[in-house]
Amino acid sequence: MAELIPTLNTCLPKMTSGEKRFARRLEKLLEDDYLCWFDIPIGGKRRYPDFIVLHPARGLLFLEVKDWKAENLKRLSHTQVDLLTPTGLKTVANPIEQARQCCYQVLQILGRDKQLQQQVGNHTGKLCIPYGYGVVFTNINRKQLDNAIPEEHRNKLLPSHLLICKDEMLESVDAEDFQAQLWGMFNYHFGSKLTLPQIDRIRWHLFPEIRIDAEQIALLDEPDSELGDSERKAPVLAQTIPDIVKIMDVQQEQLARSLGDGHRVVHGVAGSGKTLILGYRCLYLAEALNKPILVLCFNITLAARLRSFIGTRGITDKVQVYHFHDWCGEQLRAYHVAVEKGDAPVWERQVASVINAVERGDIPQGQYGALLIDEGHDFQPQWLSLVAKMVDPETHSLLLLYDDAQSIYKAKAALKFSLASVGIKAQGRTTILRLNYRNTREILNFAYALAKDYFGAGGKEDIPLIAPQAAGNCGSMPVVKRLESLEAEVTYITRCLLAWHQRGKSWKDIAILYPGGTAGKIIAAQLKKHAIPHAWLASSQFKRHYNPELDQVSILPIPSSKGLEFETVVVLDASFSPISEAELAEDIRRMYVGLTRAREQLLVSYHRETAIGQLLEGLG
């Protein structure tokens, strides 16, 4: 069964009746190694082909689907069709030309990618991908088309091998015959199959919005042309093609494009792309909604990183990103509500003040067209109940992302309340992401081996605890280093940083994480002494101004690293327990978060004789 992106259920509301029938034929009659996209924009002018079909052996196919009737075709040329519609005679693009233009626009950019070119033989340097284009007439059978258009014009203007007609896409049609119709639209075929990296490169070029760690840029600069409703203007930026591309995998893309309306929950392990999906959702909602969009998280540093992402995409006027307690403070200021008095810390009294003001009606509900919550596992039930009321009931758009294994602010790992009890009604609309794409297999296995016995179990049915599965590349084993003292750790780590940088590693690719105590202050002083650029994100003020693009080493308490990732991570003073007589499980969950920030290289240093130190020694 072919993979349709977005899912068919998501597409149905905007499909014509003919598009629905054809999409069902694609799903039913194509095998599971086919990828099919419906109505997703490509190119500098954002053309919207009805369907794109990709197969490793067959190649790339672009299809236009028309629900026209034979009697409504009045005049046909190479570029235009005069079509009788309920509102009168209308001139539209010839769908063959429409599909051809879309196809060749893509071929221009794919052909510039050396990794998508033939490497040997007579066609060296040419595109290595078979391609084709065609038209599907869902309400015109082959005989009706033959009768409507004289043969001498038909074969020139609507070549028969580039068409699928109504009687060739019936429910009873044979799968082999249907596929033969599709691939008859190709002028040539290759014997070799596309590799998975080549398929990823094709997706990278087709859909800039699914790229990771790259600007969301248009496909190519192109001249103006008149091709009807399948084009929409978009900014065009310069493009370079990297040797290695990073994109959402098919499951992540499928989820991001298929979220739909209503309350949704994404439960994903560390490194599964939850924040990436949140960013994509922001891009989509910024185009679809008029009301502002609110993004909330618990980590101040993550909020700064998300604001940077939103800023580079040019949607800061539509999307507001806040650390939860900062948002509470903004609400109190905006609606002139005083902070309630009491002995509790000010941030707790701010939250209580907002909750009570909403109940009194002093702060309005439904302020936002959509709400997206990252790090939902660190939100208390009363917080979730509060923010769920902030969504406009007309849009009803709420997305909660969480990984309960990363909860480090609770005494127990699993949330002990149902999402429905706090107003998040996502039963049947929860997606689980089990694959970790961030870490190498060695790093993930190391982190999981340390923490698996301390995650706890159970929780409510709608918030299960899940174990990660490695999907990343293989790499070097994490290094565990026991030294005599904290000062010895700092000296050793400084030597490592200088050696890595001398070998070409950028400072911004390195983070030094620590559980607590004085480690951050000591390592920051040491880096300053050796003129190593760094940012010690110890206070809220520094966290709010965190800029991941500056070439400097990031020094962070482990809780402040949640949601972030770095090529190389050093965990300093790893056996330190920041809370007196803390439960070991709490230390382990904190350490798991720190370890899984590393994409490729991990160094863990410690010197203390503690329970977590003994566990690290066993893994070293």
PDB file of C-alpha atoms in Angstrom, residues 101-378:
ATOM      1  CA  GLN A 101       6.119  22.990 -16.656  1.00  0.00           C
ATOM      2  CA  CYS A 102       5.984  21.750 -13.075  1.00  0.00           C
ATOM      3  CA  CYS A 103       8.093  18.706 -13.955  1.00  0.00           C
ATOM      4  CA  TYR A 104      10.782  20.652 -15.815  1.00  0.00           C
ATOM      5  CA  GLN A 105      10.997  23.288 -13.130  1.00  0.00           C
ATOM      6  CA  VAL A 106      11.988  20.541 -10.682  1.00  0.00           C
ATOM      7  CA  LEU A 107      14.360  18.897 -13.160  1.00  0.00           C
ATOM      8  CA  GLN A 108      16.327  22.134 -13.501  1.00  0.00           C
ATOM      9  CA  ILE A 109      17.338  22.118  -9.847  1.00  0.00           C
ATOM     10  CA  LEU A 110      17.699  18.348  -9.439  1.00  0.00           C
ATOM     11  CA  GLY A 111      20.025  18.312 -12.423  1.00  0.00           C
ATOM     12  CA  ARG A 112      22.423  20.718 -10.697  1.00  0.00           C
ATOM     13  CA  ASP A 113      22.967  18.317  -7.810  1.00  0.00           C
ATOM     14  CA  LYS A 114      26.079  16.259  -8.588  1.00  0.00           C
ATOM     15  CA  GLN A 115      24.876  13.459  -6.342  1.00  0.00           C
ATOM     16  CA  LEU A 116      21.777  13.089  -8.544  1.00  0.00           C
ATOM     17  CA  GLN A 117      23.774  12.862 -11.770  1.00  0.00           C
ATOM     18  CA  GLN A 118      24.917   9.821 -13.723  1.00  0.00           C
ATOM     19  CA  GLN A 119      28.475   9.019 -12.656  1.00  0.00           C
ATOM     20  CA  VAL A 120      29.600   6.767 -15.534  1.00  0.00           C
ATOM     21  CA  GLY A 121      28.723   5.900 -19.127  1.00  0.00           C
ATOM     22  CA  ASN A 122      27.482   7.879 -22.090  1.00  0.00           C
ATOM     23  CA  HIS A 123      25.134   9.963 -19.952  1.00  0.00           C
ATOM     24  CA  THR A 124      27.674  11.060 -17.320  1.00  0.00           C
ATOM     25  CA  GLY A 125      26.548  14.329 -15.743  1.00  0.00           C
ATOM     26  CA  LYS A 126      22.922  13.842 -16.751  1.00  0.00           C
ATOM     27  CA  LEU A 127      20.110  13.430 -14.211  1.00  0.00           C
ATOM     28  CA  CYS A 128      20.009   9.875 -12.854  1.00  0.00           C
ATOM     29  CA  ILE A 129      16.259   9.944 -12.191  1.00  0.00           C
ATOM     30  CA  PRO A 130      13.626   8.824 -14.696  1.00  0.00           C
ATOM     31  CA  TYR A 131      10.801  11.360 -14.793  1.00  0.00           C
ATOM     32  CA  GLY A 132       7.402  11.829 -16.332  1.00  0.00           C
ATOM     33  CA  TYR A 133       4.216  13.857 -16.230  1.00  0.00           C
ATOM     34  CA  GLY A 134       0.602  13.358 -17.147  1.00  0.00           C
ATOM     35  CA  VAL A 135      -3.081  14.115 -16.613  1.00  0.00           C
ATOM     36  CA  VAL A 136      -5.925  12.181 -15.005  1.00  0.00           C
ATOM     37  CA  PHE A 137      -9.450  12.812 -16.309  1.00  0.00           C
ATOM     38  CA  THR A 138     -11.716  11.450 -13.579  1.00  0.00           C
ATOM     39  CA  ASN A 139     -15.036  12.102 -15.364  1.00  0.00           C
ATOM     40  CA  ILE A 140     -14.091  11.462 -19.007  1.00  0.00           C
ATOM     41  CA  ASN A 141     -13.615   7.951 -20.351  1.00  0.00           C
ATOM     42  CA  ARG A 142     -11.304   7.194 -23.258  1.00  0.00           C
ATOM     43  CA  LYS A 143     -14.071   6.909 -25.844  1.00  0.00           C
ATOM     44  CA  GLN A 144     -15.643  10.229 -24.821  1.00  0.00           C
ATOM     45  CA  LEU A 145     -12.270  11.933 -25.128  1.00  0.00           C
ATOM     46  CA  ASP A 146     -11.702  10.440 -28.586  1.00  0.00           C
ATOM     47  CA  ASN A 147     -15.119  11.677 -29.710  1.00  0.00           C
ATOM     48  CA  ALA A 148     -14.660  15.153 -28.225  1.00  0.00           C
ATOM     49  CA  ILE A 149     -11.304  15.965 -29.846  1.00  0.00           C
ATOM     50  CA  PRO A 150     -10.301  15.185 -33.461  1.00  0.00           C
ATOM     51  CA  GLU A 151      -7.464  12.672 -33.664  1.00  0.00           C
ATOM     52  CA  GLU A 152      -5.084  14.989 -35.516  1.00  0.00           C
ATOM     53  CA  HIS A 153      -5.342  17.502 -32.646  1.00  0.00           C
ATOM     54  CA  ARG A 154      -5.748  15.037 -29.801  1.00  0.00           C
ATOM     55  CA  ASN A 155      -2.381  13.328 -30.188  1.00  0.00           C
ATOM     56  CA  LYS A 156      -0.565  16.651 -30.370  1.00  0.00           C
ATOM     57  CA  LEU A 157      -2.410  18.449 -27.597  1.00  0.00           C
ATOM     58  CA  LEU A 158      -3.378  15.566 -25.276  1.00  0.00           C
ATOM     59  CA  PRO A 159      -1.090  12.612 -26.129  1.00  0.00           C
ATOM     60  CA  SER A 160      -2.897   9.400 -25.215  1.00  0.00           C
ATOM     61  CA  HIS A 161       0.069   7.872 -23.343  1.00  0.00           C
ATOM     62  CA  LEU A 162       0.109  10.862 -20.982  1.00  0.00           C
ATOM     63  CA  LEU A 163      -3.508  10.378 -19.921  1.00  0.00           C
ATOM     64  CA  ILE A 164      -5.455   8.214 -17.488  1.00  0.00           C
ATOM     65  CA  CYS A 165      -9.188   8.320 -18.097  1.00  0.00           C
ATOM     66  CA  LYS A 166     -12.186   7.501 -15.920  1.00  0.00           C
ATOM     67  CA  ASP A 167     -12.548   3.937 -17.206  1.00  0.00           C
ATOM     68  CA  GLU A 168      -8.860   3.272 -16.496  1.00  0.00           C
ATOM     69  CA  MET A 169      -9.077   4.078 -12.788  1.00  0.00           C
ATOM     70  CA  LEU A 170     -12.152   2.134 -11.773  1.00  0.00           C
ATOM     71  CA  GLU A 171     -12.150   0.302  -8.439  1.00  0.00           C
ATOM     72  CA  SER A 172     -11.978  -2.990 -10.321  1.00  0.00           C
ATOM     73  CA  VAL A 173      -8.889  -2.067 -12.371  1.00  0.00           C
ATOM     74  CA  ASP A 174      -5.949  -4.461 -12.176  1.00  0.00           C
ATOM     75  CA  ALA A 175      -2.933  -3.167 -10.217  1.00  0.00           C
ATOM     76  CA  GLU A 176      -0.458  -4.065 -12.975  1.00  0.00           C
ATOM     77  CA  ASP A 177      -2.573  -2.358 -15.640  1.00  0.00           C
ATOM     78  CA  PHE A 178      -2.901   0.756 -13.484  1.00  0.00           C
ATOM     79  CA  GLN A 179       0.837   0.929 -12.866  1.00  0.00           C
ATOM     80  CA  ALA A 180       1.525   0.343 -16.554  1.00  0.00           C
ATOM     81  CA  GLN A 181      -0.618   3.405 -17.328  1.00  0.00           C
ATOM     82  CA  LEU A 182       1.398   5.518 -14.902  1.00  0.00           C
ATOM     83  CA  TRP A 183       4.819   4.459 -16.061  1.00  0.00           C
ATOM     84  CA  GLY A 184       3.834   4.646 -19.707  1.00  0.00           C
ATOM     85  CA  MET A 185       4.077   8.396 -19.149  1.00  0.00           C
ATOM     86  CA  PHE A 186       7.894   8.074 -19.038  1.00  0.00           C
ATOM     87  CA  ASN A 187      10.051   8.566 -22.098  1.00  0.00           C
ATOM     88  CA  TYR A 188      12.789   6.275 -20.769  1.00  0.00           C
ATOM     89  CA  HIS A 189      13.627   3.962 -17.876  1.00  0.00           C
ATOM     90  CA  PHE A 190      16.808   3.130 -15.958  1.00  0.00           C
ATOM     91  CA  GLY A 191      17.895  -0.245 -14.684  1.00  0.00           C
ATOM     92  CA  SER A 192      19.360   0.965 -11.379  1.00  0.00           C
ATOM     93  CA  LYS A 193      17.405   1.987  -8.298  1.00  0.00           C
ATOM     94  CA  LEU A 194      17.694   5.239  -6.388  1.00  0.00           C
ATOM     95  CA  THR A 195      19.508   4.891  -3.075  1.00  0.00           C
ATOM     96  CA  LEU A 196      17.939   6.092   0.172  1.00  0.00           C
ATOM     97  CA  PRO A 197      20.344   9.085   0.342  1.00  0.00           C
ATOM     98  CA  GLN A 198      19.307  10.023  -3.214  1.00  0.00           C
ATOM     99  CA  ILE A 199      15.625   9.804  -2.297  1.00  0.00           C
ATOM    100  CA  ASP A 200      16.310  12.070   0.678  1.00  0.00           C
ATOM    101  CA  ARG A 201      18.092  14.535  -1.611  1.00  0.00           C
ATOM    102  CA  ILE A 202      15.088  14.598  -3.960  1.00  0.00           C
ATOM    103  CA  ARG A 203      12.783  15.310  -1.011  1.00  0.00           C
ATOM    104  CA  TRP A 204      15.246  17.975   0.209  1.00  0.00           C
ATOM    105  CA  HIS A 205      14.993  19.767  -3.136  1.00  0.00           C
ATOM    106  CA  LEU A 206      11.246  19.314  -3.571  1.00  0.00           C
ATOM    107  CA  PHE A 207      10.194  20.471  -0.110  1.00  0.00           C
ATOM    108  CA  PRO A 208      12.499  23.070   1.542  1.00  0.00           C
ATOM    109  CA  GLU A 209      10.201  23.253   4.562  1.00  0.00           C
ATOM    110  CA  ILE A 210      11.222  19.768   5.771  1.00  0.00           C
ATOM    111  CA  ARG A 211      14.931  20.595   5.857  1.00  0.00           C
ATOM    112  CA  ILE A 212      16.734  20.443   9.189  1.00  0.00           C
ATOM    113  CA  ASP A 213      19.319  23.059  10.206  1.00  0.00           C
ATOM    114  CA  ALA A 214      18.894  24.933   6.939  1.00  0.00           C
ATOM    115  CA  GLU A 215      17.123  28.026   5.692  1.00  0.00           C
ATOM    116  CA  GLN A 216      13.626  27.376   4.398  1.00  0.00           C
ATOM    117  CA  ILE A 217      14.350  28.605   0.876  1.00  0.00           C
ATOM    118  CA  ALA A 218      12.563  28.528  -2.431  1.00  0.00           C
ATOM    119  CA  LEU A 219      13.403  25.830  -4.942  1.00  0.00           C
ATOM    120  CA  LEU A 220      14.773  28.045  -7.684  1.00  0.00           C
ATOM    121  CA  ASP A 221      14.501  31.471  -9.220  1.00  0.00           C
ATOM    122  CA  GLU A 222      12.248  31.413 -12.239  1.00  0.00           C
ATOM    123  CA  PRO A 223      10.687  33.909 -14.637  1.00  0.00           C
ATOM    124  CA  ASP A 224       7.044  34.845 -14.460  1.00  0.00           C
ATOM    125  CA  SER A 225       4.664  32.688 -16.442  1.00  0.00           C
ATOM    126  CA  GLU A 226       0.932  32.170 -16.763  1.00  0.00           C
ATOM    127  CA  LEU A 227      -0.050  28.720 -15.601  1.00  0.00           C
ATOM    128  CA  GLY A 228      -3.238  29.305 -13.645  1.00  0.00           C
ATOM    129  CA  ASP A 229      -4.245  28.443 -10.093  1.00  0.00           C
ATOM    130  CA  SER A 230      -1.472  25.930  -9.440  1.00  0.00           C
ATOM    131  CA  GLU A 231       1.039  28.758  -8.834  1.00  0.00           C
ATOM    132  CA  ARG A 232       1.447  31.050  -5.844  1.00  0.00           C
ATOM    133  CA  LYS A 233       4.145  33.662  -5.466  1.00  0.00           C
ATOM    134  CA  ALA A 234       6.825  33.173  -2.782  1.00  0.00           C
ATOM    135  CA  PRO A 235      10.144  34.857  -1.927  1.00  0.00           C
ATOM    136  CA  VAL A 236      13.120  33.519  -3.836  1.00  0.00           C
ATOM    137  CA  LEU A 237      16.521  33.235  -2.140  1.00  0.00           C
ATOM    138  CA  ALA A 238      19.924  32.059  -3.281  1.00  0.00           C
ATOM    139  CA  GLN A 239      20.663  28.384  -2.809  1.00  0.00           C
ATOM    140  CA  THR A 240      23.693  26.227  -2.246  1.00  0.00           C
ATOM    141  CA  ILE A 241      23.540  22.454  -2.266  1.00  0.00           C
ATOM    142  CA  PRO A 242      25.341  20.796   0.671  1.00  0.00           C
ATOM    143  CA  ASP A 243      27.144  17.486   0.358  1.00  0.00           C
ATOM    144  CA  ILE A 244      25.113  16.031   3.214  1.00  0.00           C
ATOM    145  CA  VAL A 245      21.443  16.945   3.573  1.00  0.00           C
ATOM    146  CA  LYS A 246      19.325  16.596   6.688  1.00  0.00           C
ATOM    147  CA  ILE A 247      15.572  16.376   6.402  1.00  0.00           C
ATOM    148  CA  MET A 248      12.591  15.002   8.240  1.00  0.00           C
ATOM    149  CA  ASP A 249      12.188  11.307   7.667  1.00  0.00           C
ATOM    150  CA  VAL A 250       8.990  10.142   5.967  1.00  0.00           C
ATOM    151  CA  GLN A 251       7.202   9.447   9.267  1.00  0.00           C
ATOM    152  CA  GLN A 252       8.040  12.915  10.595  1.00  0.00           C
ATOM    153  CA  GLU A 253       6.948  14.572   7.345  1.00  0.00           C
ATOM    154  CA  GLN A 254       3.763  12.517   7.283  1.00  0.00           C
ATOM    155  CA  LEU A 255       2.948  13.572  10.841  1.00  0.00           C
ATOM    156  CA  ALA A 256       3.851  17.243  10.315  1.00  0.00           C
ATOM    157  CA  ARG A 257       1.666  17.529   7.223  1.00  0.00           C
ATOM    158  CA  SER A 258      -1.221  15.469   8.637  1.00  0.00           C
ATOM    159  CA  LEU A 259      -1.791  16.982  12.068  1.00  0.00           C
ATOM    160  CA  GLY A 260      -5.094  18.535  11.072  1.00  0.00           C
ATOM    161  CA  ASP A 261      -7.369  20.518  13.356  1.00  0.00           C
ATOM    162  CA  GLY A 262      -8.424  19.932  16.944  1.00  0.00           C
ATOM    163  CA  HIS A 263      -6.344  18.859  19.918  1.00  0.00           C
ATOM    164  CA  ARG A 264      -3.309  16.735  19.029  1.00  0.00           C
ATOM    165  CA  VAL A 265      -0.637  15.034  21.109  1.00  0.00           C
ATOM    166  CA  VAL A 266       2.817  13.914  19.948  1.00  0.00           C
ATOM    167  CA  HIS A 267       4.585  11.640  22.407  1.00  0.00           C
ATOM    168  CA  GLY A 268       8.151  11.233  21.239  1.00  0.00           C
ATOM    169  CA  VAL A 269      11.394   9.972  22.685  1.00  0.00           C
ATOM    170  CA  ALA A 270      14.420  12.261  22.995  1.00  0.00           C
ATOM    171  CA  GLY A 271      15.787  13.145  19.560  1.00  0.00           C
ATOM    172  CA  SER A 272      12.683  12.060  17.645  1.00  0.00           C
ATOM    173  CA  GLY A 273      12.082  15.479  16.097  1.00  0.00           C
ATOM    174  CA  LYS A 274       9.274  16.817  18.295  1.00  0.00           C
ATOM    175  CA  THR A 275      10.581  20.395  18.258  1.00  0.00           C
ATOM    176  CA  LEU A 276      11.196  20.136  14.507  1.00  0.00           C
ATOM    177  CA  ILE A 277       7.553  19.165  14.006  1.00  0.00           C
ATOM    178  CA  LEU A 278       6.488  22.069  16.215  1.00  0.00           C
ATOM    179  CA  GLY A 279       8.486  24.459  14.025  1.00  0.00           C
ATOM    180  CA  TYR A 280       6.927  23.089  10.849  1.00  0.00           C
ATOM    181  CA  ARG A 281       3.465  23.408  12.407  1.00  0.00           C
ATOM    182  CA  CYS A 282       4.193  27.074  13.187  1.00  0.00           C
ATOM    183  CA  LEU A 283       5.042  27.729   9.532  1.00  0.00           C
ATOM    184  CA  TYR A 284       1.772  26.130   8.419  1.00  0.00           C
ATOM    185  CA  LEU A 285      -0.416  27.875  10.997  1.00  0.00           C
ATOM    186  CA  ALA A 286       1.165  31.273  10.305  1.00  0.00           C
ATOM    187  CA  GLU A 287      -0.231  31.056   6.765  1.00  0.00           C
ATOM    188  CA  ALA A 288      -3.576  29.546   7.736  1.00  0.00           C
ATOM    189  CA  LEU A 289      -4.671  31.670  10.731  1.00  0.00           C
ATOM    190  CA  ASN A 290      -5.325  35.346  11.375  1.00  0.00           C
ATOM    191  CA  LYS A 291      -5.163  35.238  15.166  1.00  0.00           C
ATOM    192  CA  PRO A 292      -1.719  35.061  16.831  1.00  0.00           C
ATOM    193  CA  ILE A 293      -0.173  31.674  17.559  1.00  0.00           C
ATOM    194  CA  LEU A 294       1.258  30.923  21.013  1.00  0.00           C
ATOM    195  CA  VAL A 295       4.212  28.598  21.613  1.00  0.00           C
ATOM    196  CA  LEU A 296       4.975  27.692  25.236  1.00  0.00           C
ATOM    197  CA  CYS A 297       7.754  25.656  26.815  1.00  0.00           C
ATOM    198  CA  PHE A 298       9.211  25.283  30.296  1.00  0.00           C
ATOM    199  CA  ASN A 299      12.876  25.821  29.448  1.00  0.00           C
ATOM    200  CA  ILE A 300      13.960  29.469  29.073  1.00  0.00           C
ATOM    201  CA  THR A 301      16.859  28.513  26.798  1.00  0.00           C
ATOM    202  CA  LEU A 302      14.627  26.444  24.529  1.00  0.00           C
ATOM    203  CA  ALA A 303      12.231  29.393  24.261  1.00  0.00           C
ATOM    204  CA  ALA A 304      15.152  31.534  23.072  1.00  0.00           C
ATOM    205  CA  ARG A 305      16.118  28.916  20.501  1.00  0.00           C
ATOM    206  CA  LEU A 306      12.537  28.659  19.242  1.00  0.00           C
ATOM    207  CA  ARG A 307      12.339  32.454  18.939  1.00  0.00           C
ATOM    208  CA  SER A 308      15.499  32.325  16.836  1.00  0.00           C
ATOM    209  CA  PHE A 309      13.883  29.717  14.586  1.00  0.00           C
ATOM    210  CA  ILE A 310      10.703  31.783  14.243  1.00  0.00           C
ATOM    211  CA  GLY A 311      12.750  34.898  13.496  1.00  0.00           C
ATOM    212  CA  THR A 312      14.720  33.258  10.669  1.00  0.00           C
ATOM    213  CA  ARG A 313      11.427  32.173   9.077  1.00  0.00           C
ATOM    214  CA  GLY A 314      10.008  35.694   9.135  1.00  0.00           C
ATOM    215  CA  ILE A 315       6.846  34.888  11.099  1.00  0.00           C
ATOM    216  CA  THR A 316       7.497  36.721  14.380  1.00  0.00           C
ATOM    217  CA  ASP A 317       4.458  38.898  13.721  1.00  0.00           C
ATOM    218  CA  LYS A 318       2.263  35.784  13.781  1.00  0.00           C
ATOM    219  CA  VAL A 319       3.965  33.492  16.315  1.00  0.00           C
ATOM    220  CA  GLN A 320       4.693  34.381  19.948  1.00  0.00           C
ATOM    221  CA  VAL A 321       7.164  32.175  21.857  1.00  0.00           C
ATOM    222  CA  TYR A 322       7.330  32.247  25.664  1.00  0.00           C
ATOM    223  CA  HIS A 323       8.768  30.410  28.615  1.00  0.00           C
ATOM    224  CA  PHE A 324       5.594  29.560  30.553  1.00  0.00           C
ATOM    225  CA  HIS A 325       6.303  31.799  33.562  1.00  0.00           C
ATOM    226  CA  ASP A 326       7.295  34.718  31.321  1.00  0.00           C
ATOM    227  CA  TRP A 327       3.964  34.329  29.534  1.00  0.00           C
ATOM    228  CA  CYS A 328       2.149  34.494  32.863  1.00  0.00           C
ATOM    229  CA  GLY A 329       3.997  37.716  33.670  1.00  0.00           C
ATOM    230  CA  GLU A 330       3.046  39.182  30.277  1.00  0.00           C
ATOM    231  CA  GLN A 331      -0.614  38.341  30.855  1.00  0.00           C
ATOM    232  CA  LEU A 332      -0.608  40.075  34.230  1.00  0.00           C
ATOM    233  CA  ARG A 333       1.027  43.194  32.760  1.00  0.00           C
ATOM    234  CA  ALA A 334      -1.193  43.291  29.672  1.00  0.00           C
ATOM    235  CA  TYR A 335      -4.427  43.131  31.684  1.00  0.00           C
ATOM    236  CA  HIS A 336      -3.213  45.123  34.711  1.00  0.00           C
ATOM    237  CA  VAL A 337      -3.676  42.306  37.192  1.00  0.00           C
ATOM    238  CA  ALA A 338      -1.695  42.517  40.422  1.00  0.00           C
ATOM    239  CA  VAL A 339       0.356  39.583  41.648  1.00  0.00           C
ATOM    240  CA  GLU A 340      -1.322  38.002  44.657  1.00  0.00           C
ATOM    241  CA  LYS A 341       0.468  38.339  47.972  1.00  0.00           C
ATOM    242  CA  GLY A 342       1.775  35.374  49.942  1.00  0.00           C
ATOM    243  CA  ASP A 343       4.837  33.451  51.069  1.00  0.00           C
ATOM    244  CA  ALA A 344       5.207  31.365  47.911  1.00  0.00           C
ATOM    245  CA  PRO A 345       7.889  32.299  45.321  1.00  0.00           C
ATOM    246  CA  VAL A 346       6.836  35.080  42.992  1.00  0.00           C
ATOM    247  CA  TRP A 347       6.638  32.803  39.931  1.00  0.00           C
ATOM    248  CA  GLU A 348       4.174  30.519  41.722  1.00  0.00           C
ATOM    249  CA  ARG A 349       2.057  33.503  42.778  1.00  0.00           C
ATOM    250  CA  GLN A 350       2.129  34.810  39.193  1.00  0.00           C
ATOM    251  CA  VAL A 351       0.679  31.549  37.910  1.00  0.00           C
ATOM    252  CA  ALA A 352      -2.009  31.504  40.594  1.00  0.00           C
ATOM    253  CA  SER A 353      -2.842  35.143  39.807  1.00  0.00           C
ATOM    254  CA  VAL A 354      -3.356  34.377  36.102  1.00  0.00           C
ATOM    255  CA  ILE A 355      -5.501  31.309  36.855  1.00  0.00           C
ATOM    256  CA  ASN A 356      -7.736  33.284  39.212  1.00  0.00           C
ATOM    257  CA  ALA A 357      -7.938  36.262  36.836  1.00  0.00           C
ATOM    258  CA  VAL A 358      -9.071  33.980  33.998  1.00  0.00           C
ATOM    259  CA  GLU A 359     -11.747  32.483  36.253  1.00  0.00           C
ATOM    260  CA  ARG A 360     -12.963  35.991  37.166  1.00  0.00           C
ATOM    261  CA  GLY A 361     -12.925  37.081  33.525  1.00  0.00           C
ATOM    262  CA  ASP A 362     -10.238  39.744  34.071  1.00  0.00           C
ATOM    263  CA  ILE A 363      -7.994  37.909  31.585  1.00  0.00           C
ATOM    264  CA  PRO A 364      -9.903  36.718  28.501  1.00  0.00           C
ATOM    265  CA  GLN A 365      -9.923  33.163  27.211  1.00  0.00           C
ATOM    266  CA  GLY A 366      -9.536  32.212  23.527  1.00  0.00           C
ATOM    267  CA  GLN A 367      -6.819  34.787  22.801  1.00  0.00           C
ATOM    268  CA  TYR A 368      -4.879  32.630  20.333  1.00  0.00           C
ATOM    269  CA  GLY A 369      -5.688  30.971  17.044  1.00  0.00           C
ATOM    270  CA  ALA A 370      -3.476  28.043  18.019  1.00  0.00           C
ATOM    271  CA  LEU A 371      -1.441  26.821  20.990  1.00  0.00           C
ATOM    272  CA  LEU A 372       1.669  24.666  20.742  1.00  0.00           C
ATOM    273  CA  ILE A 373       3.281  23.275  23.903  1.00  0.00           C
ATOM    274  CA  ASP A 374       6.784  21.851  23.864  1.00  0.00           C
ATOM    275  CA  GLU A 375       8.134  19.965  26.909  1.00  0.00           C
ATOM    276  CA  GLY A 376       4.589  19.147  28.003  1.00  0.00           C
ATOM    277  CA  HIS A 377       6.006  16.587  30.440  1.00  0.00           C
ATOM    278  CA  ASP A 378       7.241  19.456  32.659  1.00  0.00           C
TER     279      ASP A 378
END
